[in-house]
Every structure is written in structure tokens, then in C-alpha cells.
Amino acid sequence: MDCIFCKIVAGEIPSARVYEDDEIVIFKDIAPKAKIHLLCVPREHFAHLAEADAGQGEMLGRALLKIASLAPALGLGEGYRLVVNQGESAGQTVPHLHIHILGGERLGWD
Ligand code: 5GP
Ligand code: ZN
């Protein structure tokens, strides 16, 4: 499959990884939109939450808890924002589900 995040997960495209386990990889976004901008990507390919089965839903729950536990060590102890763009009109450009992790500064909301 010609998916850029599958290739990053497989190590075929280099990335600045900050965490990985058997379910997720977290790496730095190549075009950061905040002082700290990470992407949490499931190893398993699926594009949208609407496609996720119960097991993938549980995996995403574990991913959220993992992000929370890693946050202080990632420099996000003062707070962070999680974003999941779903669909083209929401700004999704990579059709492999990913959680944006934004922080390291005071974030605006407008
Ligand atoms: P989306 O727009 O789909 O919600 O988010 C895709 C994100 O992936 C964007 O923030 C973009 O900068 C990032 N991105 C796209 N290609 C690469 C890449 O090759 N490496 C890394 N590290 N990030 C990428
Ligand atoms: Zn993929």
C-alpha cells in the first residue's frame, strides 16, 4: 500500500521517533504547527474512526492514556492539544489515522 505513515511505521521513510511500542509510533511532524508537534500513529493502517472495530477502538484508548503518561517527558507537562482530522474538509491529508499532539507553548483557539 502506498501510505506514507505505513512507510514511516515500517522504517522505510525516516522520522524523528520519540516513542514506539507494539501498537503505536509517535514521531515529530515534519511541518510543525506548534513549538512541539508530534503525531501518534497506530501501526495498523486504517484511515477513519468510522472504520475502526472494537479492538482498534480499545487500542486508541490505550494510545490516549499512553500520550497522557508520556506528556511530561515530552515537554508537554503544561498542557497539550490532541487533534484528529477526519476527512478532506477537516484537513486530513494522510489517510492513515493519526493523533496530532500539539503543545510546548500557549495555544490559541480561533
Ligand atoms: P493531516 O493533515 O492528515 O491531519 O496531518 C498530516 C500531518 O502529517 C501533517 O501535519 C504533515 O505535516 C505531516 N506529514 C506529512 N508527511 C510527513 C512525513 O513524511 N514525515 C513527517 N514526520 N510528517 C509528515
Ligand atoms: Zn498507512
PDB file of C-alpha atoms and ligand atoms in Angstrom:
ATOM      1  CA  MET A   1       0.000   0.000   0.000  1.00  0.00           C
ATOM      2  CA  ASP A   2       1.295   3.419  -0.898  1.00  0.00           C
ATOM      3  CA  CYS A   3       0.808   5.041   2.514  1.00  0.00           C
ATOM      4  CA  ILE A   4       3.416   7.447   3.853  1.00  0.00           C
ATOM      5  CA  PHE A   5       2.634   6.655   7.503  1.00  0.00           C
ATOM      6  CA  CYS A   6       2.792   2.900   6.884  1.00  0.00           C
ATOM      7  CA  LYS A   7       6.248   3.525   5.396  1.00  0.00           C
ATOM      8  CA  ILE A   8       7.275   5.609   8.423  1.00  0.00           C
ATOM      9  CA  VAL A   9       5.998   2.894  10.790  1.00  0.00           C
ATOM     10  CA  ALA A  10       7.962   0.291   8.799  1.00  0.00           C
ATOM     11  CA  GLY A  11      11.092   2.458   8.910  1.00  0.00           C
ATOM     12  CA  GLU A  12      11.165   2.789   5.117  1.00  0.00           C
ATOM     13  CA  ILE A  13      10.904   6.586   5.446  1.00  0.00           C
ATOM     14  CA  PRO A  14      12.969   8.189   8.214  1.00  0.00           C
ATOM     15  CA  SER A  15      11.268  10.047  11.043  1.00  0.00           C
ATOM     16  CA  ALA A  16      12.259  11.517  14.381  1.00  0.00           C
ATOM     17  CA  ARG A  17      10.665   8.942  16.682  1.00  0.00           C
ATOM     18  CA  VAL A  18      10.088   9.861  20.299  1.00  0.00           C
ATOM     19  CA  TYR A  19       8.194   6.697  21.353  1.00  0.00           C
ATOM     20  CA  GLU A  20       7.125   3.345  19.960  1.00  0.00           C
ATOM     21  CA  ASP A  21       5.544   0.150  21.176  1.00  0.00           C
ATOM     22  CA  ASP A  22       3.803  -2.775  19.532  1.00  0.00           C
ATOM     23  CA  GLU A  23       0.680  -0.707  18.763  1.00  0.00           C
ATOM     24  CA  ILE A  24       1.743   2.896  18.083  1.00  0.00           C
ATOM     25  CA  VAL A  25       4.636   5.051  16.923  1.00  0.00           C
ATOM     26  CA  ILE A  26       4.997   8.708  17.957  1.00  0.00           C
ATOM     27  CA  PHE A  27       7.235  10.935  15.847  1.00  0.00           C
ATOM     28  CA  LYS A  28       7.804  14.635  15.151  1.00  0.00           C
ATOM     29  CA  ASP A  29       5.627  16.260  12.490  1.00  0.00           C
ATOM     30  CA  ILE A  30       7.735  17.342   9.531  1.00  0.00           C
ATOM     31  CA  ALA A  31       5.937  20.735   9.339  1.00  0.00           C
ATOM     32  CA  PRO A  32       5.239  21.656  12.969  1.00  0.00           C
ATOM     33  CA  LYS A  33       2.211  23.854  13.670  1.00  0.00           C
ATOM     34  CA  ALA A  34       3.220  24.432  17.301  1.00  0.00           C
ATOM     35  CA  LYS A  35       6.525  24.538  19.187  1.00  0.00           C
ATOM     36  CA  ILE A  36       6.024  20.829  19.856  1.00  0.00           C
ATOM     37  CA  HIS A  37       4.039  18.931  17.211  1.00  0.00           C
ATOM     38  CA  LEU A  38       4.041  15.153  17.345  1.00  0.00           C
ATOM     39  CA  LEU A  39       1.996  12.537  15.509  1.00  0.00           C
ATOM     40  CA  CYS A  40       0.751   9.389  17.234  1.00  0.00           C
ATOM     41  CA  VAL A  41       0.202   6.771  14.534  1.00  0.00           C
ATOM     42  CA  PRO A  42      -1.220   3.278  15.023  1.00  0.00           C
ATOM     43  CA  ARG A  43       0.970   0.608  13.413  1.00  0.00           C
ATOM     44  CA  GLU A  44      -2.172  -0.805  11.832  1.00  0.00           C
ATOM     45  CA  HIS A  45      -3.468   1.028   8.760  1.00  0.00           C
ATOM     46  CA  PHE A  46      -6.949   2.429   8.795  1.00  0.00           C
ATOM     47  CA  ALA A  47      -7.998   5.871   7.635  1.00  0.00           C
ATOM     48  CA  HIS A  48     -11.008   6.860   9.675  1.00  0.00           C
ATOM     49  CA  LEU A  49     -12.559   6.356  13.094  1.00  0.00           C
ATOM     50  CA  ALA A  50     -15.723   5.229  11.330  1.00  0.00           C
ATOM     51  CA  GLU A  51     -13.813   2.164  10.072  1.00  0.00           C
ATOM     52  CA  ALA A  52     -12.423   1.201  13.464  1.00  0.00           C
ATOM     53  CA  ASP A  53     -13.597  -2.024  15.040  1.00  0.00           C
ATOM     54  CA  ALA A  54     -13.874  -2.593  18.783  1.00  0.00           C
ATOM     55  CA  GLY A  55     -10.279  -3.766  19.059  1.00  0.00           C
ATOM     56  CA  GLN A  56      -8.983  -0.713  17.240  1.00  0.00           C
ATOM     57  CA  GLY A  57     -11.150   1.462  19.480  1.00  0.00           C
ATOM     58  CA  GLU A  58      -9.546  -0.106  22.542  1.00  0.00           C
ATOM     59  CA  MET A  59      -6.106   0.402  21.004  1.00  0.00           C
ATOM     60  CA  LEU A  60      -6.911   4.108  20.507  1.00  0.00           C
ATOM     61  CA  GLY A  61      -7.985   4.342  24.145  1.00  0.00           C
ATOM     62  CA  ARG A  62      -4.644   2.873  25.190  1.00  0.00           C
ATOM     63  CA  ALA A  63      -2.905   5.342  22.862  1.00  0.00           C
ATOM     64  CA  LEU A  64      -4.620   8.276  24.589  1.00  0.00           C
ATOM     65  CA  LEU A  65      -3.568   7.012  28.018  1.00  0.00           C
ATOM     66  CA  LYS A  66      -0.009   6.453  26.737  1.00  0.00           C
ATOM     67  CA  ILE A  67       0.119  10.034  25.424  1.00  0.00           C
ATOM     68  CA  ALA A  68      -1.047  11.285  28.830  1.00  0.00           C
ATOM     69  CA  SER A  69       1.603   9.274  30.669  1.00  0.00           C
ATOM     70  CA  LEU A  70       4.381  10.400  28.294  1.00  0.00           C
ATOM     71  CA  ALA A  71       3.358  14.077  28.216  1.00  0.00           C
ATOM     72  CA  PRO A  72       5.680  15.415  30.951  1.00  0.00           C
ATOM     73  CA  ALA A  73       8.722  13.665  29.473  1.00  0.00           C
ATOM     74  CA  LEU A  74       7.831  15.030  26.021  1.00  0.00           C
ATOM     75  CA  GLY A  75       7.854  18.623  27.308  1.00  0.00           C
ATOM     76  CA  LEU A  76       4.061  18.790  27.410  1.00  0.00           C
ATOM     77  CA  GLY A  77       3.627  18.963  31.175  1.00  0.00           C
ATOM     78  CA  GLU A  78       1.999  22.412  30.983  1.00  0.00           C
ATOM     79  CA  GLY A  79      -0.740  21.148  28.668  1.00  0.00           C
ATOM     80  CA  TYR A  80      -1.273  19.938  25.138  1.00  0.00           C
ATOM     81  CA  ARG A  81      -3.928  19.597  22.464  1.00  0.00           C
ATOM     82  CA  LEU A  82      -4.941  16.419  20.646  1.00  0.00           C
ATOM     83  CA  VAL A  83      -6.450  16.691  17.160  1.00  0.00           C
ATOM     84  CA  VAL A  84      -7.744  14.007  14.801  1.00  0.00           C
ATOM     85  CA  ASN A  85      -8.631  15.382  11.379  1.00  0.00           C
ATOM     86  CA  GLN A  86     -11.285  13.216   9.748  1.00  0.00           C
ATOM     87  CA  GLY A  87     -11.856  13.724   6.048  1.00  0.00           C
ATOM     88  CA  GLU A  88     -10.633  16.167   3.476  1.00  0.00           C
ATOM     89  CA  SER A  89     -12.842  19.046   4.596  1.00  0.00           C
ATOM     90  CA  ALA A  90     -11.383  18.749   8.101  1.00  0.00           C
ATOM     91  CA  GLY A  91      -7.877  18.998   6.696  1.00  0.00           C
ATOM     92  CA  GLN A  92      -6.924  15.309   6.655  1.00  0.00           C
ATOM     93  CA  THR A  93      -4.153  14.894   4.095  1.00  0.00           C
ATOM     94  CA  VAL A  94      -2.775  11.488   5.110  1.00  0.00           C
ATOM     95  CA  PRO A  95      -5.383   8.701   5.015  1.00  0.00           C
ATOM     96  CA  HIS A  96      -3.853   6.735   7.913  1.00  0.00           C
ATOM     97  CA  LEU A  97      -5.454   7.629  11.224  1.00  0.00           C
ATOM     98  CA  HIS A  98      -3.213   9.785  13.391  1.00  0.00           C
ATOM     99  CA  ILE A  99      -3.497  11.890  16.505  1.00  0.00           C
ATOM    100  CA  HIS A 100      -1.809  15.290  16.365  1.00  0.00           C
ATOM    101  CA  ILE A 101      -0.169  16.222  19.680  1.00  0.00           C
ATOM    102  CA  LEU A 102       0.406  19.971  19.922  1.00  0.00           C
ATOM    103  CA  GLY A 103       1.972  21.956  22.741  1.00  0.00           C
ATOM    104  CA  GLY A 104       5.163  23.414  24.164  1.00  0.00           C
ATOM    105  CA  GLU A 105       3.617  26.891  24.105  1.00  0.00           C
ATOM    106  CA  ARG A 106       0.332  28.638  24.854  1.00  0.00           C
ATOM    107  CA  LEU A 107      -2.053  27.582  22.097  1.00  0.00           C
ATOM    108  CA  GLY A 108      -4.638  29.875  20.572  1.00  0.00           C
ATOM    109  CA  TRP A 109      -8.175  28.776  19.784  1.00  0.00           C
ATOM    110  CA  ASP A 110      -9.509  30.725  16.818  1.00  0.00           C
TER     111      ASP A 110
HETATM  112  P1  5GP B   1      -3.375  15.652   8.461  1.00  0.00           P
HETATM  113  O1  5GP B   1      -3.338  16.899   7.595  1.00  0.00           O
HETATM  114  O2  5GP B   1      -3.648  14.417   7.619  1.00  0.00           O
HETATM  115  O3  5GP B   1      -4.263  15.744   9.665  1.00  0.00           O
HETATM  116  O4  5GP B   1      -1.917  15.526   9.062  1.00  0.00           O
HETATM  117  C1  5GP B   1      -0.844  15.008   8.349  1.00  0.00           C
HETATM  118  C2  5GP B   1       0.401  15.530   9.003  1.00  0.00           C
HETATM  119  O5  5GP B   1       1.481  14.727   8.568  1.00  0.00           O
HETATM  120  C3  5GP B   1       0.748  16.977   8.640  1.00  0.00           C
HETATM  121  O6  5GP B   1       0.820  17.770   9.820  1.00  0.00           O
HETATM  122  C4  5GP B   1       2.089  16.857   7.931  1.00  0.00           C
HETATM  123  O7  5GP B   1       2.975  17.915   8.233  1.00  0.00           O
HETATM  124  C5  5GP B   1       2.614  15.524   8.415  1.00  0.00           C
HETATM  125  N1  5GP B   1       3.471  14.819   7.475  1.00  0.00           N
HETATM  126  C6  5GP B   1       3.229  14.597   6.155  1.00  0.00           C
HETATM  127  N2  5GP B   1       4.220  13.898   5.610  1.00  0.00           N
HETATM  128  C7  5GP B   1       5.123  13.662   6.609  1.00  0.00           C
HETATM  129  C8  5GP B   1       6.377  12.977   6.634  1.00  0.00           C
HETATM  130  O8  5GP B   1       6.866  12.439   5.648  1.00  0.00           O
HETATM  131  N3  5GP B   1       7.015  12.941   7.830  1.00  0.00           N
HETATM  132  C9  5GP B   1       6.508  13.529   8.958  1.00  0.00           C
HETATM  133  N4  5GP B   1       7.234  13.427  10.088  1.00  0.00           N
HETATM  134  N5  5GP B   1       5.315  14.165   8.958  1.00  0.00           N
HETATM  135  C10 5GP B   1       4.647  14.234   7.792  1.00  0.00           C
HETATM  136 ZN    ZN B   2      -0.991   3.519   6.381  1.00  0.00          ZN
END
